[in-house]
Amino acid sequence: MISLNKLDADKSAKVLSIDAGINLKDRLYDLGIKEGIVIKKITAASTRGTVVIKLGRGQIALGSGMASKIIVEPV
Amino acid sequence: MKILLMGNPNVGKSVLFSRLTGVKVIASNYPGTTVEFKKGAMRFCNIKAEVIDVPGTYSLRAVSAAEEVAVKLIAGAGLIINIIDATNLERNLHLTLELIRKANKPIIVVLNMWDETKHLGIEIDGNKLQELLGVPVVATCALSGEGIKELVYKINEAKLSALKYSKLPLWDEIGDIVDSVQKLHHRHHTFLDVLQDISIKPPFSFAVGLTVIILSFFVIRIIGEGLINYVFDPFFENIYSPFILQVSGFLREGTFWHKIFIGNLTGGEIDYRQSLGLVTTGFYVPFGMVLPYIISFYFVLSVLEDWGYLPRLAVLTDRLFHRLGLHGYAIIPMILGLGCNVPGALAVRLFEAKREKFIAATLMAIAVPCMAQTAMIIGVLGKFGGQYVLIVFIVLFCLLQILGNIMNKLIKGQSPEILLEIPPYRLPHIGSILKKLWMRIGGFIKEAVPLVLTGILAVNILYFLRVIDFFAGVFAPVITKVWGLPKEVIGALLIGFLRKDVAVGMLRPLGLTLKQLIVGVTILSIYFPCAATFAVLCRELGIKDMVKSVMIMISTTVIVGFVLNIILTLGGV
């Protein structure tokens, strides 16, 4: 169980929980980022950098602050 | 009857809107191109309908300004055309189900980008989807126009869905629908996939970014200079000049009308850059100097937009903009601003909070010169060497950094974080690129050229009424002592409120030294936005914030002019 920004690049992981307020949770939910889905991290320049994930066929970029609130389990 | 076009960002709503109504709109391959809703008219089954292109939304929860607009529009709508990116069915159905359950309006669903599903190995059973959703489903490819006729034919079949609320969570319900209508076939990675990967992953992403930027500048310059040297200058010299000299002879030098229309002759010849007449400089500035670069810039920008590179550039510059109180998507208003500050100012709407809007707008107005101005800077400084043009741009880039950092520290609040869907690369469609280019050139000719002519006329009138002399006297201490410029520069500063390109052009007849030219064009870039941009910024920021922003601009100008004057003097320029 680690936060998304600590996940290594090119690793897939399952989203366990999102420790954020309802506002951010909703925005992530709209993009399909929710508990139970499997995502693949594409970039990880550092734990403070911008995170890009692959979700289905699309790619989504998110700030490191947001990524730190997404708790995942590597699969 | 009102018809709404609704869908997620970047699914092709604007292209479809153009197809249905014939109204030309700018469409690109990145989310958020449409920040204002657009209206057009169409006819189906002998009914006249108003079609509204609604900015993209992910949900009806109204968390962003664009979504709020969408929710308000639904109340007055007769029916809704919900556009779906067929290559990303799962994500898009989220809004579809919300619309079906919450909007309470007849709906028709459009599976757009249908042609791409075939290349991607996606097979969607449209009939089954229609059955499950309980509303008509039509497949289209808006870019090529495929399926549009069928859509128009079927619009009156749009209906309220009888779809019941499900006990499952929304995404699970969507998952079930997708599983039963969509089949995925394995396919090999294409060249675009590989390119997509390397342009997002460091360290290659930085190399790709640098290559794209350098290549863009190079191509803009080649096309711009090529057009000037081989098309526009020969036209002015060989065809236009003889005609104008005849007119000049007819009006006779020294008369009032000669002064207004032809301006001052230089040794019996026309110097288009200095004469300041309506049909000489007034035509040469917009057509002979600016238009070639407008053409080359927008050609390159259109290719980048439709290809889908800009969101990747946003990811690349995210951390840089984070320090300036923004996030990477600020690259969109900045790049649009490089063409013209007006669309740049409108794109500031991509930001939600007041703080971000203020910072983005102020930085854009100060540090991003529009193409018209850039073309004139190249025209004025270029003959001394490209390095002097570069100095101006380096100063502006440093200003972007310094001012952004200062505003980020001083203004209460935090930098927002990026949350952005990155669209796939698409091979630019030459037809749509040319169409977009044509629209932007048309926009320049219709909106900018009259203002340029007004500017030239205003110069003559202001000189005639001695208004410029009056202001020159008032502002002489700052202009001469602080900036080291002759006080006549005030004329350019006054006209710069109207058009920056004319203002830069007015520096030429003053016989400035190289150092004075560099200081002059830099000051003209940062001191105040042109009238058109100013009007848009007032609307977007509100008067109070606009006053603050203008104060930042003016104080920055005074300081930068002073510092630059000293540095260049010490540097021996």
PDB file of C-alpha atoms in Angstrom, chain A residues 10 23-24 26-32 34 42-43 45-46 48-50 52 57-66, chain B residues 58-59 61 63 87-88 91 94 120 122 170-171 184 187 196-197 200-202 312 315 318-319 417-422:
ATOM      1  CA  ASP A  10       5.813   1.324 -15.824  1.00  0.00           C
ATOM      2  CA  ASN A  23     -14.503  17.968  -4.632  1.00  0.00           C
ATOM      3  CA  LEU A  24     -11.281  16.357  -5.817  1.00  0.00           C
ATOM      4  CA  ASP A  26     -15.570  13.941  -7.819  1.00  0.00           C
ATOM      5  CA  ARG A  27     -13.170  15.402 -10.375  1.00  0.00           C
ATOM      6  CA  LEU A  28     -11.077  12.236 -10.359  1.00  0.00           C
ATOM      7  CA  TYR A  29     -14.223  10.109 -10.515  1.00  0.00           C
ATOM      8  CA  ASP A  30     -15.381  11.976 -13.635  1.00  0.00           C
ATOM      9  CA  LEU A  31     -12.135  10.992 -15.317  1.00  0.00           C
ATOM     10  CA  GLY A  32     -12.609   7.382 -14.272  1.00  0.00           C
ATOM     11  CA  LYS A  34     -11.941   5.549  -8.585  1.00  0.00           C
ATOM     12  CA  ILE A  42       3.812   6.043 -17.095  1.00  0.00           C
ATOM     13  CA  THR A  43       6.099   8.723 -15.686  1.00  0.00           C
ATOM     14  CA  ALA A  45      10.701  11.701 -12.778  1.00  0.00           C
ATOM     15  CA  SER A  46      10.636  12.092  -9.000  1.00  0.00           C
ATOM     16  CA  ARG A  48       7.408  15.505  -6.580  1.00  0.00           C
ATOM     17  CA  GLY A  49       6.966  15.563 -10.335  1.00  0.00           C
ATOM     18  CA  THR A  50       3.854  15.529 -12.477  1.00  0.00           C
ATOM     19  CA  VAL A  52       1.008  10.576 -15.932  1.00  0.00           C
ATOM     20  CA  ARG A  57      -6.896   3.706 -23.666  1.00  0.00           C
ATOM     21  CA  GLY A  58      -6.341   7.229 -22.414  1.00  0.00           C
ATOM     22  CA  GLN A  59      -3.620   9.031 -20.539  1.00  0.00           C
ATOM     23  CA  ILE A  60      -4.224  11.399 -17.665  1.00  0.00           C
ATOM     24  CA  ALA A  61      -1.768  13.897 -16.161  1.00  0.00           C
ATOM     25  CA  LEU A  62      -2.141  14.888 -12.533  1.00  0.00           C
ATOM     26  CA  GLY A  63      -0.178  16.937 -10.044  1.00  0.00           C
ATOM     27  CA  SER A  64       1.967  15.248  -7.410  1.00  0.00           C
ATOM     28  CA  GLY A  65      -0.245  16.548  -4.604  1.00  0.00           C
ATOM     29  CA  MET A  66      -3.236  14.773  -6.061  1.00  0.00           C
TER      30      MET A  66
ATOM     31  CA  TYR B  58     -17.366  15.484 -17.739  1.00  0.00           C
ATOM     32  CA  SER B  59     -20.439  15.626 -15.544  1.00  0.00           C
ATOM     33  CA  ARG B  61     -22.237  18.501 -11.216  1.00  0.00           C
ATOM     34  CA  VAL B  63     -17.772  22.000 -10.525  1.00  0.00           C
ATOM     35  CA  THR B  87     -12.576   5.198 -29.061  1.00  0.00           C
ATOM     36  CA  ASN B  88     -13.131   5.912 -25.379  1.00  0.00           C
ATOM     37  CA  ARG B  91     -15.219   7.294 -20.100  1.00  0.00           C
ATOM     38  CA  HIS B  94     -20.548   8.571 -17.764  1.00  0.00           C
ATOM     39  CA  LEU B 120      -7.664   0.727 -33.017  1.00  0.00           C
ATOM     40  CA  ILE B 122     -12.432  -1.583 -31.370  1.00  0.00           C
ATOM     41  CA  LEU B 170     -22.535   4.274 -11.958  1.00  0.00           C
ATOM     42  CA  TRP B 171     -19.130   3.063 -13.153  1.00  0.00           C
ATOM     43  CA  LEU B 184     -11.486  -5.306 -28.454  1.00  0.00           C
ATOM     44  CA  ARG B 187      -3.384  -4.835 -32.596  1.00  0.00           C
ATOM     45  CA  GLN B 196       3.177   9.078 -27.889  1.00  0.00           C
ATOM     46  CA  ASP B 197       5.170   7.165 -25.315  1.00  0.00           C
ATOM     47  CA  ILE B 200       5.645  11.894 -22.322  1.00  0.00           C
ATOM     48  CA  LYS B 201       8.447   9.981 -20.582  1.00  0.00           C
ATOM     49  CA  PRO B 202      11.545  11.811 -19.383  1.00  0.00           C
ATOM     50  CA  ARG B 312       2.158  17.012 -23.710  1.00  0.00           C
ATOM     51  CA  VAL B 315       2.922  18.157 -18.815  1.00  0.00           C
ATOM     52  CA  ASP B 318       3.966  21.775 -15.448  1.00  0.00           C
ATOM     53  CA  ARG B 319       6.600  22.220 -12.751  1.00  0.00           C
ATOM     54  CA  GLU B 417      -2.501  21.258  -9.693  1.00  0.00           C
ATOM     55  CA  ILE B 418      -2.850  19.946 -13.194  1.00  0.00           C
ATOM     56  CA  LEU B 419      -5.556  17.387 -13.906  1.00  0.00           C
ATOM     57  CA  LEU B 420      -5.688  16.834 -17.607  1.00  0.00           C
ATOM     58  CA  GLU B 421      -6.775  14.176 -20.009  1.00  0.00           C
ATOM     59  CA  ILE B 422      -4.100  13.767 -22.677  1.00  0.00           C
TER      60      ILE B 422
END
